[in-house]
Amino acid sequence: MEELRLFDAEYRFMELIWDMEPVRSMDLAKKAFQELGWKKSTCYTVLKKLVERGFVENDHAVVQALIAREQVQRYESQVLLDKSFGGSLPAFLTLFLKDRKLSKKEAEEIKKMIEEVEE
């Protein structure tokens, strides 16, 4: 599996990019200051690292994600599943749903997702 791990701060920064893209780097730095409290230098340092790792491109001061949010979420979910539940989705769901009440609508949505995967 491709290495799509992001540190928490990088993920929060990527969320800004995903929500705003394509975005001028100056506007991104302003948003990072507002949302994350980051100075411009911090923003540009993290941006440079994300460019080097292939998560984003910064072409003529316009930033665009090269990796979709869903790809990162899928990777992180698989890492969690493998690390904490030995890769067992039923074990994860059992623990996740143990003390939780599902609405009829939620249960139907989950049932539908399972049926679609089985086909």
Backbone as ProteinMPNN parsed JSONL, in Angstrom:
{"seq_chain_A": "MEELRLFDAEYRFMELIWDMEPVRSMDLAKKAFQELGWKKSTCYTVLKKLVERGFVENDHAVVQALIAREQVQRYESQVLLDKSFGGSLPAFLTLFLKDRKLSKKEAEEIKKMIEEVEE", "coords_chain_A": {"N_chain_A": [[0.839, -1.181, 0.0], [0.517, 2.209, -0.815], [2.405, 4.783, 0.751], [0.672, 6.931, 2.557], [0.584, 8.4, 4.845], [-0.134, 11.001, 7.067], [0.914, 13.433, 9.408], [-0.858, 14.756, 12.249], [-1.018, 17.624, 12.194], [-0.279, 18.102, 9.54], [-2.397, 16.844, 8.258], [-4.563, 18.475, 9.042], [-3.8, 20.803, 7.731], [-3.831, 19.903, 5.091], [-6.584, 19.522, 4.867], [-7.466, 22.156, 4.676], [-6.382, 22.79, 2.181], [-7.703, 20.885, 0.51], [-10.307, 21.827, 0.819], [-10.175, 24.355, -0.321], [-8.946, 24.304, -2.788], [-8.303, 24.948, -6.326], [-5.807, 26.967, -4.794], [-4.309, 30.076, -4.069], [-1.039, 30.373, -2.776], [-0.548, 32.431, -0.957], [-3.148, 33.072, -0.058], [-3.739, 30.671, 1.134], [-1.883, 30.655, 3.217], [-2.891, 32.769, 4.747], [-5.358, 31.673, 5.505], [-4.467, 29.464, 6.951], [-3.307, 30.775, 9.076], [-5.588, 31.919, 10.246], [-7.199, 29.634, 10.835], [-5.478, 27.693, 11.972], [-3.608, 29.027, 13.406], [-1.073, 29.416, 12.453], [2.083, 30.822, 11.558], [3.225, 32.536, 8.607], [5.681, 31.471, 7.764], [5.686, 28.908, 8.899], [3.545, 27.748, 7.556], [4.534, 27.756, 4.894], [6.751, 26.106, 5.198], [5.602, 23.609, 5.884], [4.069, 23.269, 3.6], [6.083, 23.033, 1.657], [7.233, 20.582, 2.447], [5.068, 18.867, 1.975], [4.853, 19.105, -0.777], [7.318, 17.97, -1.547], [6.857, 15.354, -0.736], [4.913, 14.578, -2.476], [2.194, 15.076, -2.097], [0.951, 17.467, -2.724], [0.951, 20.007, -5.299], [2.729, 22.954, -6.111], [2.383, 25.258, -8.158], [3.522, 28.009, -9.701], [2.786, 29.538, -7.46], [0.251, 28.589, -6.949], [-1.632, 26.32, -5.273], [-2.426, 22.905, -5.316], [-4.022, 19.853, -4.563], [-2.555, 16.637, -4.983], [-3.207, 14.225, -4.103], [-6.148, 12.683, -3.188], [-8.534, 13.42, -0.607], [-10.053, 11.206, 0.18], [-8.357, 9.073, -0.476], [-6.317, 9.308, 1.437], [-7.82, 9.001, 3.769], [-8.745, 6.382, 3.393], [-6.314, 4.976, 3.462], [-5.401, 5.586, 6.102], [-7.481, 4.436, 7.564], [-7.154, 1.736, 6.924], [-4.637, 1.259, 8.034], [-5.224, 1.626, 10.765], [-7.104, -0.441, 11.104], [-5.512, -2.717, 10.524], [-3.436, -2.453, 12.468], [-4.727, -2.283, 15.006], [-6.766, -4.173, 14.997], [-6.006, -6.486, 13.801], [-6.525, -6.546, 11.107], [-9.155, -7.244, 10.881], [-12.304, -6.483, 9.951], [-14.886, -7.177, 11.012], [-14.178, -7.431, 13.772], [-13.445, -4.813, 14.382], [-15.897, -3.454, 13.874], [-17.547, -4.696, 15.772], [-16.459, -3.792, 18.221], [-16.689, -1.02, 17.827], [-19.439, -0.645, 17.598], [-20.396, -1.568, 19.98], [-21.321, -0.122, 22.371], [-23.153, 1.537, 21.26], [-26.107, 2.844, 19.906], [-27.828, 2.216, 16.976], [-29.712, 4.037, 14.61], [-32.699, 3.137, 12.86], [-32.478, 3.929, 10.218], [-29.671, 4.276, 9.938], [-28.843, 1.625, 10.338], [-30.031, 0.4, 8.124], [-28.641, 1.696, 6.061], [-26.043, 0.736, 6.477], [-26.465, -1.988, 6.105], [-27.193, -1.957, 3.399], [-24.756, -1.095, 2.267], [-23.135, -3.297, 2.813], [-24.42, -5.293, 1.339], [-24.0, -4.319, -1.246], [-21.237, -4.596, -1.485], [-20.975, -7.314, -1.393], [-21.887, -8.203, -3.834]], "CA_chain_A": [[0.0, 0.0, 0.0], [1.273, 3.447, -0.923], [2.549, 5.504, 2.021], [-0.121, 8.159, 2.543], [0.453, 8.841, 6.232], [0.053, 12.407, 7.383], [0.849, 13.792, 10.812], [-2.098, 15.481, 12.535], [-0.927, 19.006, 11.703], [-0.285, 18.031, 8.076], [-3.759, 16.507, 7.836], [-5.39, 19.683, 9.198], [-3.39, 21.699, 6.661], [-4.365, 19.331, 3.851], [-8.019, 19.791, 4.836], [-7.611, 23.504, 4.131], [-6.09, 22.721, 0.746], [-8.81, 20.189, -0.148], [-11.506, 22.665, 0.851], [-9.992, 25.62, -1.032], [-8.179, 24.167, -4.027], [-6.931, 25.462, -6.309], [-5.707, 28.136, -3.916], [-3.025, 30.78, -4.085], [-0.303, 30.077, -1.544], [-0.734, 33.553, -0.033], [-4.469, 32.892, 0.55], [-3.623, 29.495, 1.995], [-1.162, 31.087, 4.417], [-3.836, 33.561, 5.541], [-6.344, 30.744, 6.076], [-3.756, 28.664, 7.955], [-3.169, 31.633, 10.252], [-6.918, 32.047, 10.861], [-7.733, 28.353, 11.307], [-4.506, 26.89, 12.708], [-2.713, 29.89, 14.17], [0.278, 29.268, 11.915], [2.751, 31.928, 10.885], [3.446, 32.273, 7.183], [6.858, 30.616, 7.597], [5.269, 27.534, 9.219], [2.711, 27.31, 6.435], [5.369, 27.47, 3.726], [7.597, 24.945, 5.514], [4.771, 22.406, 5.756], [3.72, 23.17, 2.182], [7.273, 22.511, 0.959], [7.344, 19.157, 2.764], [3.988, 18.147, 1.286], [5.243, 19.068, -2.19], [8.404, 16.989, -1.665], [6.307, 14.009, -0.532], [3.974, 14.283, -3.557], [0.797, 15.271, -1.71], [0.44, 18.66, -3.398], [1.857, 20.729, -6.187], [2.694, 24.4, -5.942], [2.782, 25.717, -9.477], [3.376, 29.458, -9.807], [2.117, 29.988, -6.236], [-1.107, 28.047, -6.866], [-1.522, 25.021, -4.618], [-3.47, 21.941, -5.662], [-3.741, 18.515, -4.037], [-2.312, 15.549, -5.926], [-3.772, 13.065, -3.43], [-7.501, 12.984, -2.723], [-8.834, 13.217, 0.812], [-10.524, 9.827, 0.337], [-7.198, 8.172, -0.517], [-5.651, 9.389, 2.74], [-8.732, 8.402, 4.742], [-8.734, 4.934, 3.176], [-5.03, 4.497, 3.962], [-5.396, 5.681, 7.557], [-8.438, 3.437, 8.066], [-6.547, 0.412, 6.783], [-3.571, 1.18, 9.029], [-5.895, 1.417, 12.049], [-7.683, -1.783, 11.085], [-4.415, -3.689, 10.608], [-2.683, -2.298, 13.703], [-5.503, -2.48, 16.228], [-7.762, -5.238, 14.908], [-5.468, -7.588, 13.017], [-7.116, -6.514, 9.768], [-10.52, -7.78, 10.935], [-13.382, -5.507, 9.943], [-15.897, -7.545, 12.014], [-13.697, -7.108, 15.124], [-13.562, -3.364, 14.511], [-17.31, -3.082, 13.974], [-18.066, -5.183, 17.048], [-16.038, -2.86, 19.264], [-17.21, 0.308, 17.518], [-20.889, -0.607, 17.801], [-20.726, -2.206, 21.257], [-22.104, 0.73, 23.271], [-23.799, 2.537, 20.419], [-27.411, 2.502, 19.339], [-28.011, 2.665, 15.608], [-31.084, 4.304, 14.191], [-33.149, 2.215, 11.808], [-31.918, 4.444, 8.961], [-28.243, 3.939, 9.919], [-28.732, 0.169, 10.165], [-30.377, 0.115, 6.726], [-27.538, 2.171, 5.222], [-24.935, -0.214, 6.64], [-26.893, -3.231, 5.443], [-27.115, -1.715, 1.952], [-23.343, -1.059, 1.894], [-22.642, -4.677, 2.865], [-24.998, -6.004, 0.196], [-23.341, -3.844, -2.458], [-19.88, -5.154, -1.51], [-21.099, -8.766, -1.613], [-22.246, -8.491, -5.232]], "C_chain_A": [[0.887, 1.249, 0.0], [1.287, 4.184, 0.413], [1.831, 6.851, 1.932], [-0.329, 8.707, 3.948], [0.751, 10.324, 6.349], [0.042, 12.571, 8.901], [-0.399, 14.643, 11.019], [-2.092, 16.898, 11.972], [-0.951, 19.04, 10.175], [-1.694, 17.732, 7.569], [-4.675, 17.73, 7.943], [-5.07, 20.693, 8.086], [-3.925, 21.206, 5.314], [-5.871, 19.557, 3.752], [-8.3, 21.188, 4.298], [-7.407, 23.487, 2.623], [-7.246, 22.049, 0.007], [-10.06, 21.061, -0.228], [-11.401, 23.887, -0.048], [-9.411, 25.477, -2.437], [-8.986, 24.456, -5.284], [-6.893, 26.772, -5.525], [-4.328, 28.762, -4.037], [-2.342, 30.561, -2.743], [-0.447, 31.195, -0.516], [-2.093, 33.436, 0.684], [-4.47, 31.701, 1.504], [-2.922, 29.852, 3.303], [-2.075, 31.916, 5.323], [-4.856, 32.66, 6.237], [-5.693, 29.89, 7.168], [-3.533, 29.482, 9.223], [-4.499, 31.721, 11.002], [-7.361, 30.749, 11.533], [-6.787, 27.591, 12.233], [-3.569, 27.712, 13.586], [-1.274, 29.848, 13.697], [0.79, 30.579, 11.332], [2.981, 31.529, 9.432], [4.62, 31.322, 6.968], [6.512, 29.149, 7.894], [4.465, 26.955, 8.071], [3.581, 26.904, 5.243], [6.313, 26.292, 3.961], [6.813, 23.649, 5.337], [4.378, 22.2, 4.292], [4.879, 22.576, 1.385], [7.426, 21.014, 1.199], [6.278, 18.341, 2.045], [4.24, 18.069, -0.215], [6.296, 17.99, -2.402], [7.891, 15.557, -1.548], [5.23, 13.65, -1.564], [2.503, 14.415, -3.198], [0.154, 16.437, -2.453], [1.447, 19.148, -4.425], [1.66, 22.215, -5.93], [3.266, 24.99, -7.217], [2.476, 27.203, -9.617], [2.509, 30.005, -8.672], [0.634, 29.612, -6.183], [-0.985, 26.605, -6.394], [-2.723, 24.157, -4.981], [-3.057, 20.575, -5.12], [-3.508, 17.542, -5.185], [-2.891, 14.236, -5.39], [-5.138, 13.462, -2.883], [-7.661, 12.679, -1.236], [-9.233, 11.76, 1.059], [-9.372, 8.825, 0.321], [-6.494, 8.137, 0.834], [-6.526, 8.733, 3.801], [-8.745, 6.879, 4.619], [-7.44, 4.327, 3.728], [-5.013, 4.475, 5.49], [-6.335, 4.652, 8.183], [-7.843, 2.04, 8.016], [-5.428, 0.208, 7.799], [-4.165, 0.909, 10.408], [-6.444, 0.001, 12.157], [-6.603, -2.85, 11.258], [-3.733, -3.654, 11.976], [-3.491, -2.714, 14.932], [-6.446, -3.682, 16.201], [-7.308, -6.407, 14.045], [-6.077, -7.68, 11.629], [-8.561, -6.978, 9.736], [-11.555, -6.669, 11.016], [-14.495, -5.893, 10.928], [-15.458, -7.223, 13.45], [-13.798, -5.609, 15.383], [-15.015, -2.954, 14.724], [-17.93, -3.515, 15.292], [-17.723, -4.213, 18.168], [-16.662, -1.48, 19.055], [-18.696, 0.42, 17.861], [-21.332, -1.099, 19.178], [-21.645, -1.361, 22.135], [-22.873, 1.809, 22.503], [-25.124, 2.007, 19.899], [-27.489, 3.072, 17.927], [-29.473, 2.985, 15.375], [-31.439, 3.291, 13.11], [-32.538, 2.633, 10.467], [-30.433, 4.087, 8.841], [-28.038, 2.444, 9.669], [-29.033, -0.217, 8.722], [-29.259, 0.548, 5.783], [-26.356, 1.21, 5.284], [-25.261, -1.527, 5.946], [-26.777, -3.093, 3.928], [-25.66, -1.715, 1.477], [-22.771, -2.481, 1.847], [-23.16, -5.463, 1.666], [-24.33, -5.592, -1.109], [-21.935, -4.417, -2.61], [-19.926, -6.639, -1.844], [-21.324, -9.106, -3.078], [-21.075, -8.624, -6.124]], "O_chain_A": [[1.878, 1.323, 0.727], [0.282, 4.2, 1.124], [2.326, 7.79, 1.309], [-1.312, 9.401, 4.207], [1.737, 10.832, 5.815], [-0.744, 11.926, 9.596], [-0.937, 15.193, 10.058], [-3.061, 17.32, 11.342], [-1.581, 19.918, 9.585], [-2.132, 18.301, 6.569], [-5.47, 17.993, 7.041], [-5.968, 21.355, 7.567], [-4.409, 21.995, 4.502], [-6.385, 19.763, 2.652], [-9.257, 21.388, 3.55], [-8.173, 24.1, 1.878], [-7.723, 22.569, -1.002], [-10.782, 21.034, -1.225], [-12.421, 24.41, -0.497], [-9.392, 26.447, -3.194], [-10.198, 24.242, -5.316], [-7.823, 27.577, -5.586], [-3.315, 28.066, -4.1], [-2.994, 30.563, -1.699], [-0.466, 30.923, 0.684], [-2.18, 33.672, 1.889], [-5.121, 31.727, 2.549], [-3.327, 29.397, 4.373], [-2.027, 31.772, 6.545], [-5.177, 32.859, 7.409], [-6.313, 29.627, 8.198], [-3.567, 28.936, 10.326], [-4.541, 31.613, 12.227], [-7.842, 30.764, 12.666], [-7.232, 26.924, 13.167], [-2.832, 27.165, 14.406], [-0.358, 30.198, 14.442], [0.05, 31.337, 10.706], [2.938, 30.351, 9.076], [4.567, 30.461, 6.09], [6.997, 28.25, 7.207], [4.677, 25.814, 7.662], [3.387, 25.839, 4.656], [6.638, 25.562, 3.025], [7.298, 22.703, 4.716], [4.361, 21.069, 3.808], [4.671, 21.712, 0.534], [7.714, 20.26, 0.27], [6.556, 17.245, 1.559], [3.882, 17.08, -0.855], [6.186, 17.186, -3.327], [8.424, 14.65, -2.186], [4.692, 12.543, -1.534], [1.646, 13.913, -3.926], [-1.034, 16.404, -2.772], [2.617, 18.764, -4.422], [0.57, 22.665, -5.578], [4.474, 25.195, -7.34], [1.314, 27.607, -9.647], [1.618, 30.825, -8.894], [-0.145, 30.237, -5.463], [-0.325, 25.78, -7.026], [-3.869, 24.606, -4.957], [-1.892, 20.188, -5.206], [-4.171, 17.608, -6.22], [-3.043, 13.264, -6.13], [-5.262, 14.471, -2.19], [-7.004, 11.792, -0.691], [-8.796, 11.153, 2.036], [-9.416, 7.827, 1.04], [-6.119, 7.069, 1.319], [-6.025, 7.988, 4.643], [-8.755, 6.172, 5.626], [-7.47, 3.285, 4.382], [-4.654, 3.466, 6.098], [-6.016, 4.065, 9.217], [-8.006, 1.253, 8.949], [-5.282, -0.878, 8.36], [-3.665, 0.055, 11.141], [-6.27, -0.669, 13.175], [-6.766, -3.78, 12.048], [-3.481, -4.7, 12.574], [-2.981, -3.423, 15.8], [-6.877, -4.159, 17.251], [-8.123, -7.221, 13.61], [-6.14, -8.759, 11.042], [-9.14, -7.094, 8.655], [-11.668, -5.992, 12.038], [-15.008, -5.017, 11.623], [-16.278, -6.788, 14.259], [-14.19, -5.186, 16.471], [-15.325, -2.197, 15.644], [-18.743, -2.793, 15.868], [-18.584, -3.852, 18.97], [-17.112, -0.849, 20.012], [-19.152, 1.452, 18.353], [-22.519, -1.05, 19.501], [-22.668, -1.865, 22.6], [-23.196, 2.863, 23.051], [-25.229, 0.848, 19.499], [-27.246, 4.259, 17.711], [-30.362, 2.296, 15.875], [-30.558, 2.666, 12.52], [-32.13, 1.783, 9.677], [-29.981, 3.649, 7.783], [-27.172, 2.048, 8.889], [-28.355, -1.076, 8.159], [-28.96, -0.149, 4.814], [-25.74, 0.907, 4.262], [-24.409, -2.105, 5.272], [-26.314, -4.011, 3.252], [-25.353, -2.262, 0.418], [-22.01, -2.818, 0.94], [-22.409, -6.218, 1.047], [-24.117, -6.43, -1.986], [-21.489, -4.693, -3.724], [-19.024, -7.162, -2.499], [-20.977, -10.204, -3.513], [-21.234, -8.865, -7.321]]}, "name": "protein", "num_of_chains": 1, "seq": "MEELRLFDAEYRFMELIWDMEPVRSMDLAKKAFQELGWKKSTCYTVLKKLVERGFVENDHAVVQALIAREQVQRYESQVLLDKSFGGSLPAFLTLFLKDRKLSKKEAEEIKKMIEEVEE"}
